[in-house]
N, C-alpha and C. Protein backbone atom coordinates (compact mmCIF):
# COMPACT_ATOMS: atom_id res chain seq x y z
N ASP A 1 -43.89 -6.25 7.17
CA ASP A 1 -43.98 -4.88 6.67
C ASP A 1 -43.16 -4.72 5.38
N GLU A 2 -41.95 -5.31 5.38
CA GLU A 2 -41.12 -5.24 4.19
C GLU A 2 -41.76 -5.98 3.03
N THR A 3 -42.37 -7.14 3.33
CA THR A 3 -43.07 -7.90 2.30
C THR A 3 -44.21 -7.08 1.72
N ARG A 4 -44.95 -6.39 2.60
CA ARG A 4 -46.05 -5.54 2.15
C ARG A 4 -45.53 -4.44 1.23
N SER A 5 -44.38 -3.81 1.58
CA SER A 5 -43.82 -2.76 0.75
C SER A 5 -43.48 -3.28 -0.63
N ARG A 6 -42.88 -4.47 -0.70
CA ARG A 6 -42.55 -5.04 -2.00
C ARG A 6 -43.81 -5.32 -2.80
N MET A 7 -44.84 -5.84 -2.14
CA MET A 7 -46.08 -6.16 -2.81
C MET A 7 -46.71 -4.90 -3.41
N TRP A 8 -46.80 -3.83 -2.60
CA TRP A 8 -47.41 -2.59 -3.09
C TRP A 8 -46.62 -2.02 -4.25
N ASP A 9 -45.27 -2.06 -4.16
CA ASP A 9 -44.44 -1.53 -5.23
C ASP A 9 -44.67 -2.33 -6.52
N ARG A 10 -44.70 -3.66 -6.41
CA ARG A 10 -44.94 -4.52 -7.56
C ARG A 10 -46.32 -4.23 -8.14
N ASP A 11 -47.32 -4.09 -7.25
CA ASP A 11 -48.67 -3.80 -7.71
C ASP A 11 -48.73 -2.47 -8.44
N GLY A 12 -47.98 -1.49 -7.97
CA GLY A 12 -47.96 -0.18 -8.63
C GLY A 12 -47.40 -0.27 -10.04
N VAL A 13 -46.33 -1.03 -10.20
CA VAL A 13 -45.75 -1.20 -11.54
C VAL A 13 -46.74 -1.94 -12.43
N GLU A 14 -47.39 -2.97 -11.90
CA GLU A 14 -48.38 -3.70 -12.69
C GLU A 14 -49.54 -2.79 -13.08
N MET A 15 -49.97 -1.92 -12.16
CA MET A 15 -51.04 -0.99 -12.48
C MET A 15 -50.64 -0.09 -13.64
N ASP A 16 -49.38 0.36 -13.63
CA ASP A 16 -48.91 1.24 -14.70
C ASP A 16 -48.90 0.52 -16.04
N LEU A 17 -48.62 -0.76 -16.02
CA LEU A 17 -48.58 -1.53 -17.26
C LEU A 17 -49.98 -1.90 -17.75
N GLU A 18 -50.89 -2.19 -16.83
CA GLU A 18 -52.19 -2.74 -17.20
C GLU A 18 -53.30 -1.70 -17.27
N HIS A 19 -53.25 -0.67 -16.44
CA HIS A 19 -54.34 0.29 -16.39
C HIS A 19 -53.99 1.52 -17.20
N ARG A 20 -54.84 1.83 -18.12
CA ARG A 20 -54.62 3.03 -18.93
C ARG A 20 -55.66 4.11 -18.61
N ARG A 21 -56.62 3.74 -17.76
CA ARG A 21 -57.67 4.66 -17.33
C ARG A 21 -57.98 4.40 -15.86
N TYR A 22 -58.43 5.44 -15.17
CA TYR A 22 -58.84 5.33 -13.77
C TYR A 22 -60.23 5.94 -13.66
N GLY A 23 -61.17 5.17 -13.13
CA GLY A 23 -62.56 5.61 -13.08
C GLY A 23 -62.81 6.73 -12.10
N THR A 24 -62.16 6.67 -10.94
CA THR A 24 -62.41 7.64 -9.87
C THR A 24 -61.08 8.07 -9.26
N PHE A 25 -61.17 9.11 -8.44
CA PHE A 25 -59.96 9.53 -7.74
C PHE A 25 -59.51 8.48 -6.74
N THR A 26 -60.44 7.74 -6.17
CA THR A 26 -60.06 6.65 -5.26
C THR A 26 -59.17 5.64 -5.99
N ASP A 27 -59.54 5.29 -7.22
CA ASP A 27 -58.72 4.38 -8.02
C ASP A 27 -57.35 5.00 -8.31
N LEU A 28 -57.36 6.26 -8.70
CA LEU A 28 -56.10 6.94 -9.03
C LEU A 28 -55.22 7.09 -7.80
N SER A 29 -55.81 7.41 -6.66
CA SER A 29 -55.00 7.60 -5.45
C SER A 29 -54.35 6.28 -5.01
N ARG A 30 -55.02 5.17 -5.26
CA ARG A 30 -54.43 3.85 -4.96
C ARG A 30 -53.17 3.65 -5.82
N TYR A 31 -53.27 4.01 -7.10
CA TYR A 31 -52.11 3.94 -7.99
C TYR A 31 -50.99 4.87 -7.50
N CYS A 32 -51.34 6.13 -7.17
CA CYS A 32 -50.34 7.10 -6.71
C CYS A 32 -49.65 6.60 -5.45
N TYR A 33 -50.42 6.02 -4.55
CA TYR A 33 -49.83 5.47 -3.33
C TYR A 33 -48.81 4.40 -3.68
N ARG A 34 -49.18 3.53 -4.58
CA ARG A 34 -48.33 2.38 -4.90
C ARG A 34 -47.07 2.75 -5.65
N VAL A 35 -47.12 3.80 -6.47
CA VAL A 35 -45.92 4.16 -7.22
C VAL A 35 -45.12 5.30 -6.61
N ALA A 36 -45.71 6.06 -5.68
CA ALA A 36 -45.00 7.21 -5.14
C ALA A 36 -44.94 7.21 -3.61
N SER A 37 -46.05 7.09 -2.95
CA SER A 37 -46.04 7.16 -1.49
C SER A 37 -45.21 6.04 -0.88
N ILE A 38 -45.29 4.87 -1.46
CA ILE A 38 -44.54 3.73 -0.91
C ILE A 38 -43.04 3.99 -0.98
N VAL A 39 -42.60 4.72 -2.02
CA VAL A 39 -41.19 5.09 -2.13
C VAL A 39 -40.81 6.00 -0.96
N GLY A 40 -41.69 6.93 -0.63
CA GLY A 40 -41.45 7.81 0.51
C GLY A 40 -41.37 7.05 1.82
N LEU A 41 -42.22 6.06 1.98
CA LEU A 41 -42.19 5.25 3.20
C LEU A 41 -40.88 4.48 3.32
N ILE A 42 -40.39 3.96 2.22
CA ILE A 42 -39.10 3.27 2.22
C ILE A 42 -37.97 4.25 2.53
N CYS A 43 -38.05 5.45 1.95
CA CYS A 43 -37.01 6.46 2.19
C CYS A 43 -36.96 6.90 3.65
N LEU A 44 -38.10 6.89 4.33
CA LEU A 44 -38.08 7.24 5.75
C LEU A 44 -37.10 6.34 6.49
N ARG A 45 -37.11 5.07 6.17
CA ARG A 45 -36.19 4.13 6.80
C ARG A 45 -34.74 4.47 6.44
N ILE A 46 -34.52 4.78 5.16
CA ILE A 46 -33.17 5.10 4.71
C ILE A 46 -32.66 6.36 5.39
N PHE A 47 -33.52 7.37 5.51
CA PHE A 47 -33.12 8.65 6.10
C PHE A 47 -33.04 8.58 7.62
N GLY A 48 -33.52 7.50 8.22
CA GLY A 48 -33.43 7.34 9.66
C GLY A 48 -34.57 7.99 10.43
N GLU A 49 -35.66 8.28 9.74
CA GLU A 49 -36.83 8.85 10.42
C GLU A 49 -37.81 7.71 10.66
N ALA A 50 -38.42 7.70 11.80
CA ALA A 50 -39.35 6.61 12.15
C ALA A 50 -40.52 6.60 11.18
N GLU A 51 -40.78 5.43 10.61
CA GLU A 51 -41.85 5.32 9.62
C GLU A 51 -43.21 5.66 10.21
N ASP A 52 -43.45 5.25 11.45
CA ASP A 52 -44.77 5.51 12.03
C ASP A 52 -45.01 7.01 12.21
N ARG A 53 -43.95 7.76 12.56
CA ARG A 53 -44.11 9.22 12.73
C ARG A 53 -44.23 9.93 11.39
N GLY A 54 -43.55 9.41 10.39
CA GLY A 54 -43.51 10.10 9.10
C GLY A 54 -44.47 9.56 8.06
N ARG A 55 -45.27 8.56 8.44
CA ARG A 55 -46.14 7.90 7.46
C ARG A 55 -47.04 8.89 6.72
N ARG A 56 -47.75 9.73 7.43
CA ARG A 56 -48.68 10.65 6.76
C ARG A 56 -47.93 11.66 5.89
N TYR A 57 -46.75 12.07 6.33
CA TYR A 57 -45.92 12.96 5.51
C TYR A 57 -45.59 12.29 4.18
N ALA A 58 -45.07 11.06 4.25
CA ALA A 58 -44.67 10.34 3.04
C ALA A 58 -45.87 10.07 2.13
N GLU A 59 -46.99 9.69 2.72
CA GLU A 59 -48.18 9.41 1.92
C GLU A 59 -48.68 10.66 1.20
N ASN A 60 -48.78 11.77 1.93
CA ASN A 60 -49.26 13.01 1.32
C ASN A 60 -48.29 13.56 0.29
N LEU A 61 -47.00 13.53 0.60
CA LEU A 61 -46.03 14.05 -0.35
C LEU A 61 -46.00 13.18 -1.61
N GLY A 62 -46.07 11.87 -1.46
CA GLY A 62 -46.10 10.99 -2.63
C GLY A 62 -47.28 11.29 -3.53
N LEU A 63 -48.45 11.49 -2.93
CA LEU A 63 -49.64 11.83 -3.72
C LEU A 63 -49.45 13.18 -4.42
N ALA A 64 -48.92 14.16 -3.73
CA ALA A 64 -48.71 15.48 -4.32
C ALA A 64 -47.75 15.41 -5.51
N LEU A 65 -46.65 14.69 -5.34
CA LEU A 65 -45.67 14.59 -6.42
C LEU A 65 -46.25 13.87 -7.62
N GLN A 66 -46.93 12.75 -7.39
CA GLN A 66 -47.47 11.98 -8.51
C GLN A 66 -48.59 12.73 -9.22
N LEU A 67 -49.44 13.42 -8.47
CA LEU A 67 -50.50 14.21 -9.11
C LEU A 67 -49.92 15.33 -9.96
N THR A 68 -48.83 15.94 -9.49
CA THR A 68 -48.18 16.98 -10.28
C THR A 68 -47.60 16.38 -11.55
N ASN A 69 -46.98 15.21 -11.44
CA ASN A 69 -46.50 14.50 -12.65
C ASN A 69 -47.63 14.28 -13.64
N ILE A 70 -48.76 13.84 -13.13
CA ILE A 70 -49.91 13.55 -14.00
C ILE A 70 -50.35 14.81 -14.73
N LEU A 71 -50.41 15.93 -14.02
CA LEU A 71 -50.79 17.19 -14.65
C LEU A 71 -49.79 17.61 -15.71
N ARG A 72 -48.51 17.47 -15.39
CA ARG A 72 -47.46 17.84 -16.35
C ARG A 72 -47.53 16.99 -17.62
N ASP A 73 -47.88 15.70 -17.45
CA ASP A 73 -47.76 14.74 -18.54
C ASP A 73 -49.06 14.43 -19.26
N VAL A 74 -50.09 15.25 -19.11
CA VAL A 74 -51.37 14.93 -19.75
C VAL A 74 -51.17 14.69 -21.25
N GLY A 75 -50.48 15.56 -21.93
CA GLY A 75 -50.28 15.43 -23.37
C GLY A 75 -49.42 14.23 -23.75
N SER A 76 -48.29 14.05 -23.08
CA SER A 76 -47.41 12.93 -23.43
C SER A 76 -48.06 11.59 -23.06
N ASP A 77 -48.84 11.55 -21.97
CA ASP A 77 -49.54 10.31 -21.63
C ASP A 77 -50.59 9.99 -22.69
N LEU A 78 -51.29 11.01 -23.20
CA LEU A 78 -52.27 10.78 -24.26
C LEU A 78 -51.63 10.13 -25.48
N SER A 79 -50.43 10.58 -25.82
CA SER A 79 -49.76 10.02 -26.99
C SER A 79 -49.40 8.55 -26.79
N ARG A 80 -49.37 8.10 -25.53
CA ARG A 80 -49.11 6.69 -25.23
C ARG A 80 -50.41 5.94 -24.90
N GLY A 81 -51.54 6.58 -25.15
CA GLY A 81 -52.82 5.94 -24.94
C GLY A 81 -53.26 5.88 -23.49
N ARG A 82 -52.70 6.75 -22.65
CA ARG A 82 -53.04 6.75 -21.22
C ARG A 82 -53.73 8.05 -20.83
N VAL A 83 -54.72 7.92 -19.96
CA VAL A 83 -55.39 9.08 -19.38
C VAL A 83 -55.47 8.81 -17.88
N TYR A 84 -54.70 9.57 -17.12
CA TYR A 84 -54.67 9.37 -15.67
C TYR A 84 -55.71 10.22 -14.94
N LEU A 85 -56.25 11.22 -15.60
CA LEU A 85 -57.29 12.03 -14.97
C LEU A 85 -58.52 11.15 -14.77
N PRO A 86 -59.13 11.15 -13.58
CA PRO A 86 -60.26 10.25 -13.32
C PRO A 86 -61.42 10.46 -14.29
N ALA A 87 -61.94 9.35 -14.81
CA ALA A 87 -63.01 9.40 -15.81
C ALA A 87 -64.25 10.11 -15.29
N ASP A 88 -64.59 9.88 -14.01
CA ASP A 88 -65.80 10.53 -13.49
C ASP A 88 -65.63 12.04 -13.41
N GLU A 89 -64.40 12.50 -13.19
CA GLU A 89 -64.15 13.94 -13.12
C GLU A 89 -64.09 14.55 -14.52
N LEU A 90 -63.56 13.81 -15.49
CA LEU A 90 -63.62 14.27 -16.88
C LEU A 90 -65.08 14.52 -17.25
N ALA A 91 -65.94 13.54 -16.92
CA ALA A 91 -67.36 13.66 -17.25
C ALA A 91 -68.01 14.82 -16.50
N ARG A 92 -67.69 14.96 -15.21
CA ARG A 92 -68.30 16.02 -14.41
C ARG A 92 -67.98 17.40 -14.96
N PHE A 93 -66.74 17.59 -15.47
CA PHE A 93 -66.34 18.89 -16.00
C PHE A 93 -66.66 19.03 -17.49
N GLY A 94 -67.16 17.96 -18.11
CA GLY A 94 -67.53 18.03 -19.53
C GLY A 94 -66.35 17.97 -20.47
N VAL A 95 -65.32 17.22 -20.08
CA VAL A 95 -64.12 17.06 -20.91
C VAL A 95 -64.11 15.64 -21.46
N SER A 96 -64.02 15.50 -22.76
CA SER A 96 -63.99 14.18 -23.38
C SER A 96 -62.55 13.80 -23.73
N GLU A 97 -62.31 12.51 -23.82
CA GLU A 97 -60.99 12.06 -24.27
C GLU A 97 -60.72 12.52 -25.69
N GLU A 98 -61.78 12.54 -26.50
CA GLU A 98 -61.61 13.02 -27.88
C GLU A 98 -61.17 14.48 -27.88
N GLY A 99 -61.76 15.28 -27.00
CA GLY A 99 -61.34 16.68 -26.88
C GLY A 99 -59.89 16.80 -26.44
N LEU A 100 -59.48 15.93 -25.51
CA LEU A 100 -58.08 15.94 -25.09
C LEU A 100 -57.18 15.60 -26.27
N ARG A 101 -57.56 14.58 -27.04
CA ARG A 101 -56.74 14.20 -28.20
C ARG A 101 -56.67 15.32 -29.24
N ARG A 102 -57.73 16.12 -29.32
CA ARG A 102 -57.72 17.27 -30.24
C ARG A 102 -56.98 18.47 -29.63
N ARG A 103 -56.49 18.28 -28.41
CA ARG A 103 -55.72 19.33 -27.70
C ARG A 103 -56.56 20.57 -27.43
N GLU A 104 -57.83 20.36 -27.08
CA GLU A 104 -58.73 21.48 -26.79
C GLU A 104 -58.49 21.99 -25.38
N ARG A 105 -58.03 23.23 -25.26
CA ARG A 105 -57.85 23.86 -23.96
C ARG A 105 -58.98 24.86 -23.75
N ASP A 106 -60.19 24.35 -23.72
CA ASP A 106 -61.35 25.21 -23.55
C ASP A 106 -61.62 25.44 -22.07
N ARG A 107 -62.72 26.13 -21.79
CA ARG A 107 -63.04 26.47 -20.40
C ARG A 107 -63.23 25.22 -19.54
N ALA A 108 -63.89 24.20 -20.09
CA ALA A 108 -64.11 22.96 -19.33
C ALA A 108 -62.78 22.32 -18.94
N PHE A 109 -61.85 22.28 -19.89
CA PHE A 109 -60.53 21.71 -19.61
C PHE A 109 -59.82 22.52 -18.52
N LEU A 110 -59.85 23.84 -18.65
CA LEU A 110 -59.16 24.69 -17.66
C LEU A 110 -59.79 24.53 -16.27
N ASP A 111 -61.10 24.43 -16.20
CA ASP A 111 -61.76 24.21 -14.91
C ASP A 111 -61.34 22.88 -14.30
N LEU A 112 -61.30 21.84 -15.12
CA LEU A 112 -60.85 20.52 -14.66
C LEU A 112 -59.42 20.59 -14.13
N MET A 113 -58.55 21.26 -14.87
CA MET A 113 -57.15 21.32 -14.48
C MET A 113 -56.95 22.15 -13.22
N ARG A 114 -57.71 23.23 -13.07
CA ARG A 114 -57.64 24.01 -11.82
C ARG A 114 -58.04 23.16 -10.63
N PHE A 115 -59.08 22.36 -10.81
CA PHE A 115 -59.54 21.46 -9.76
C PHE A 115 -58.44 20.46 -9.40
N GLN A 116 -57.80 19.89 -10.41
CA GLN A 116 -56.73 18.91 -10.17
C GLN A 116 -55.52 19.58 -9.50
N ALA A 117 -55.19 20.79 -9.93
CA ALA A 117 -54.05 21.50 -9.34
C ALA A 117 -54.32 21.81 -7.87
N GLU A 118 -55.55 22.21 -7.57
CA GLU A 118 -55.91 22.50 -6.18
C GLU A 118 -55.80 21.24 -5.32
N ARG A 119 -56.19 20.12 -5.87
CA ARG A 119 -56.07 18.85 -5.14
C ARG A 119 -54.59 18.55 -4.86
N ALA A 120 -53.74 18.69 -5.87
CA ALA A 120 -52.31 18.44 -5.66
C ALA A 120 -51.77 19.38 -4.59
N ARG A 121 -52.16 20.66 -4.66
CA ARG A 121 -51.70 21.64 -3.67
C ARG A 121 -52.15 21.24 -2.26
N SER A 122 -53.35 20.70 -2.13
CA SER A 122 -53.83 20.31 -0.80
C SER A 122 -52.98 19.18 -0.22
N PHE A 123 -52.46 18.30 -1.06
CA PHE A 123 -51.58 17.24 -0.57
C PHE A 123 -50.21 17.80 -0.19
N PHE A 124 -49.70 18.77 -0.96
CA PHE A 124 -48.45 19.44 -0.56
C PHE A 124 -48.63 20.10 0.81
N GLU A 125 -49.74 20.77 1.00
CA GLU A 125 -50.00 21.47 2.27
C GLU A 125 -50.14 20.48 3.42
N ALA A 126 -50.78 19.35 3.18
CA ALA A 126 -50.91 18.32 4.22
C ALA A 126 -49.53 17.76 4.59
N ALA A 127 -48.68 17.54 3.59
CA ALA A 127 -47.32 17.06 3.86
C ALA A 127 -46.54 18.10 4.66
N GLU A 128 -46.71 19.36 4.31
CA GLU A 128 -46.02 20.45 5.03
C GLU A 128 -46.45 20.48 6.50
N ARG A 129 -47.72 20.27 6.77
CA ARG A 129 -48.18 20.24 8.17
C ARG A 129 -47.55 19.07 8.92
N GLU A 130 -47.46 17.93 8.25
CA GLU A 130 -46.93 16.72 8.90
C GLU A 130 -45.42 16.82 9.15
N VAL A 131 -44.69 17.45 8.24
CA VAL A 131 -43.23 17.48 8.37
C VAL A 131 -42.78 18.34 9.55
N SER A 132 -43.64 19.22 10.02
CA SER A 132 -43.26 20.09 11.14
C SER A 132 -42.94 19.29 12.40
N ALA A 133 -43.46 18.06 12.50
CA ALA A 133 -43.20 17.22 13.67
C ALA A 133 -41.99 16.31 13.46
N LEU A 134 -41.34 16.40 12.30
CA LEU A 134 -40.23 15.50 11.97
C LEU A 134 -38.92 16.26 11.92
N ASP A 135 -37.83 15.53 11.85
CA ASP A 135 -36.51 16.14 11.70
C ASP A 135 -36.27 16.41 10.22
N ARG A 136 -36.52 17.64 9.81
CA ARG A 136 -36.44 18.01 8.39
C ARG A 136 -35.05 17.77 7.82
N ARG A 137 -34.02 17.86 8.65
CA ARG A 137 -32.66 17.67 8.15
C ARG A 137 -32.48 16.27 7.58
N ARG A 138 -33.14 15.29 8.21
CA ARG A 138 -33.06 13.92 7.71
C ARG A 138 -33.83 13.74 6.41
N LEU A 139 -34.70 14.67 6.14
CA LEU A 139 -35.58 14.57 4.98
C LEU A 139 -35.20 15.56 3.89
N LEU A 140 -33.93 15.94 3.84
CA LEU A 140 -33.47 16.96 2.89
C LEU A 140 -33.86 16.61 1.45
N ALA A 141 -33.59 15.38 1.03
CA ALA A 141 -33.90 15.00 -0.36
C ALA A 141 -35.40 15.12 -0.63
N ALA A 142 -36.22 14.67 0.31
CA ALA A 142 -37.67 14.76 0.14
C ALA A 142 -38.13 16.21 0.12
N GLU A 143 -37.53 17.04 0.97
CA GLU A 143 -37.91 18.45 1.01
C GLU A 143 -37.50 19.17 -0.28
N ILE A 144 -36.36 18.79 -0.85
CA ILE A 144 -35.97 19.36 -2.14
C ILE A 144 -36.98 18.97 -3.21
N MET A 145 -37.35 17.69 -3.23
CA MET A 145 -38.35 17.22 -4.20
C MET A 145 -39.66 18.00 -4.02
N ALA A 146 -40.08 18.18 -2.78
CA ALA A 146 -41.33 18.89 -2.52
C ALA A 146 -41.26 20.31 -3.09
N ARG A 147 -40.16 20.99 -2.88
CA ARG A 147 -40.05 22.38 -3.36
C ARG A 147 -39.94 22.45 -4.88
N VAL A 148 -39.22 21.51 -5.48
CA VAL A 148 -39.11 21.49 -6.95
C VAL A 148 -40.49 21.25 -7.56
N TYR A 149 -41.22 20.29 -7.02
CA TYR A 149 -42.52 19.95 -7.58
C TYR A 149 -43.57 21.02 -7.29
N ARG A 150 -43.46 21.68 -6.17
CA ARG A 150 -44.38 22.80 -5.93
C ARG A 150 -44.14 23.90 -6.96
N ARG A 151 -42.87 24.14 -7.25
CA ARG A 151 -42.55 25.13 -8.28
C ARG A 151 -43.08 24.68 -9.64
N LEU A 152 -42.95 23.38 -9.93
CA LEU A 152 -43.47 22.85 -11.19
C LEU A 152 -44.99 23.05 -11.27
N LEU A 153 -45.70 22.79 -10.18
CA LEU A 153 -47.14 23.00 -10.16
C LEU A 153 -47.47 24.47 -10.43
N GLU A 154 -46.73 25.37 -9.81
CA GLU A 154 -46.93 26.81 -10.06
C GLU A 154 -46.69 27.15 -11.53
N ARG A 155 -45.65 26.54 -12.10
CA ARG A 155 -45.31 26.79 -13.50
C ARG A 155 -46.40 26.26 -14.44
N ILE A 156 -46.95 25.10 -14.11
CA ILE A 156 -48.04 24.53 -14.92
C ILE A 156 -49.24 25.48 -14.89
N GLU A 157 -49.57 25.98 -13.70
CA GLU A 157 -50.70 26.92 -13.58
C GLU A 157 -50.42 28.20 -14.34
N ALA A 158 -49.19 28.72 -14.22
CA ALA A 158 -48.82 29.97 -14.88
C ALA A 158 -48.84 29.84 -16.41
N SER A 159 -48.65 28.61 -16.91
CA SER A 159 -48.68 28.39 -18.36
C SER A 159 -50.10 28.37 -18.90
N GLY A 160 -51.09 28.50 -18.01
CA GLY A 160 -52.48 28.36 -18.42
C GLY A 160 -52.81 26.90 -18.73
N PHE A 161 -52.12 26.01 -18.02
CA PHE A 161 -52.31 24.56 -18.20
C PHE A 161 -52.06 24.15 -19.65
N ASP A 162 -51.00 24.71 -20.22
CA ASP A 162 -50.62 24.38 -21.60
C ASP A 162 -49.83 23.08 -21.60
N VAL A 163 -50.48 22.00 -21.22
CA VAL A 163 -49.81 20.71 -21.05
C VAL A 163 -50.20 19.70 -22.12
N LEU A 164 -51.10 20.08 -23.01
CA LEU A 164 -51.52 19.15 -24.06
C LEU A 164 -50.54 19.12 -25.21
N ALA A 165 -49.92 20.25 -25.50
CA ALA A 165 -49.00 20.34 -26.64
C ALA A 165 -47.54 20.31 -26.23
N ARG A 166 -47.27 20.56 -24.96
CA ARG A 166 -45.87 20.60 -24.52
C ARG A 166 -45.76 20.16 -23.07
N GLU A 167 -44.55 19.90 -22.64
CA GLU A 167 -44.31 19.51 -21.26
C GLU A 167 -43.69 20.69 -20.52
N VAL A 168 -44.37 21.18 -19.52
CA VAL A 168 -43.86 22.30 -18.72
C VAL A 168 -42.75 21.74 -17.84
N ARG A 169 -41.64 22.46 -17.77
CA ARG A 169 -40.47 21.95 -17.04
C ARG A 169 -39.88 23.02 -16.13
N ILE A 170 -39.04 22.55 -15.21
CA ILE A 170 -38.20 23.41 -14.38
C ILE A 170 -36.78 23.21 -14.89
N SER A 171 -36.09 24.29 -15.17
CA SER A 171 -34.73 24.17 -15.73
C SER A 171 -33.78 23.55 -14.70
N ARG A 172 -32.72 22.97 -15.20
CA ARG A 172 -31.69 22.37 -14.32
C ARG A 172 -31.13 23.42 -13.37
N LEU A 173 -30.86 24.61 -13.88
CA LEU A 173 -30.32 25.68 -13.03
C LEU A 173 -31.28 26.03 -11.90
N GLU A 174 -32.57 26.11 -12.22
CA GLU A 174 -33.54 26.42 -11.17
C GLU A 174 -33.64 25.29 -10.16
N ARG A 175 -33.56 24.04 -10.61
CA ARG A 175 -33.58 22.90 -9.68
C ARG A 175 -32.37 22.95 -8.74
N VAL A 176 -31.21 23.30 -9.28
CA VAL A 176 -30.00 23.42 -8.45
C VAL A 176 -30.20 24.53 -7.43
N TRP A 177 -30.76 25.65 -7.86
CA TRP A 177 -30.99 26.77 -6.95
C TRP A 177 -31.95 26.36 -5.83
N ILE A 178 -33.03 25.66 -6.18
CA ILE A 178 -34.00 25.21 -5.18
C ILE A 178 -33.32 24.26 -4.19
N ALA A 179 -32.51 23.33 -4.71
CA ALA A 179 -31.82 22.37 -3.83
C ALA A 179 -30.89 23.10 -2.86
N ALA A 180 -30.11 24.04 -3.40
CA ALA A 180 -29.16 24.76 -2.55
C ALA A 180 -29.88 25.61 -1.51
N SER A 181 -30.92 26.31 -1.92
CA SER A 181 -31.63 27.17 -0.96
C SER A 181 -32.35 26.34 0.10
N THR A 182 -32.84 25.16 -0.28
CA THR A 182 -33.47 24.28 0.70
C THR A 182 -32.46 23.79 1.73
N ALA A 183 -31.29 23.38 1.25
CA ALA A 183 -30.23 22.91 2.15
C ALA A 183 -29.80 24.03 3.11
N ILE A 184 -29.66 25.23 2.60
CA ILE A 184 -29.26 26.37 3.44
C ILE A 184 -30.34 26.65 4.49
N THR A 185 -31.60 26.63 4.06
CA THR A 185 -32.70 26.88 4.99
C THR A 185 -32.72 25.86 6.12
N LEU A 186 -32.54 24.58 5.75
CA LEU A 186 -32.59 23.53 6.77
C LEU A 186 -31.38 23.61 7.70
N ARG A 187 -30.21 23.96 7.18
CA ARG A 187 -29.03 24.13 8.03
C ARG A 187 -29.21 25.30 8.99
N SER A 188 -29.78 26.39 8.48
CA SER A 188 -30.03 27.55 9.33
C SER A 188 -31.00 27.21 10.46
N ALA A 189 -32.01 26.42 10.12
CA ALA A 189 -32.98 26.01 11.14
C ALA A 189 -32.31 25.17 12.21
N ARG A 190 -31.36 24.31 11.81
CA ARG A 190 -30.65 23.47 12.79
C ARG A 190 -29.84 24.34 13.73
N ARG A 191 -29.16 25.35 13.21
CA ARG A 191 -28.35 26.22 14.07
C ARG A 191 -29.21 27.01 15.05
N ALA A 192 -30.43 27.36 14.59
CA ALA A 192 -31.32 28.15 15.45
C ALA A 192 -31.88 27.33 16.61
N THR A 193 -31.86 25.98 16.49
CA THR A 193 -32.42 25.17 17.57
C THR A 193 -31.37 24.75 18.57
């Protein structure tokens, strides 16, 4: 199992170096799993939560976090010659790479981005359903990440998906507030049980 984890992690790094395009969401989700979900699976061991019980939580949360990163970084990835949005979905929504390079935020682009944001949200929601069966206190760091990234996704949507010309961010102060409020919430839940 440990050998498999190392292999997937290495494969994820190689994918990031070698692949600059992903044809389908299946291809992209394989990349997301390798660079994000596998980290969550390793962290389950570190946090002391059984990997078999938390597997779906880690997999879904990893996908949600990485998809949110991809949405945030569309513009900066373009400047490095990378497009992580699946090619078949670009075509389905009528968005061309040339249009992305021209920074066109037209209706087709906004429809594509809404679709991608909804997909990321569905993975956050799946992770939330799975974590209810786990000891959330052991997963404090992961839960903080989940809340920070959910806020980031909301901020990206509220910006009108203005991600081609700038990078939407969460301020350090807001991240600290989210971390503190998450810790307080989880401590309160422990006292209530």
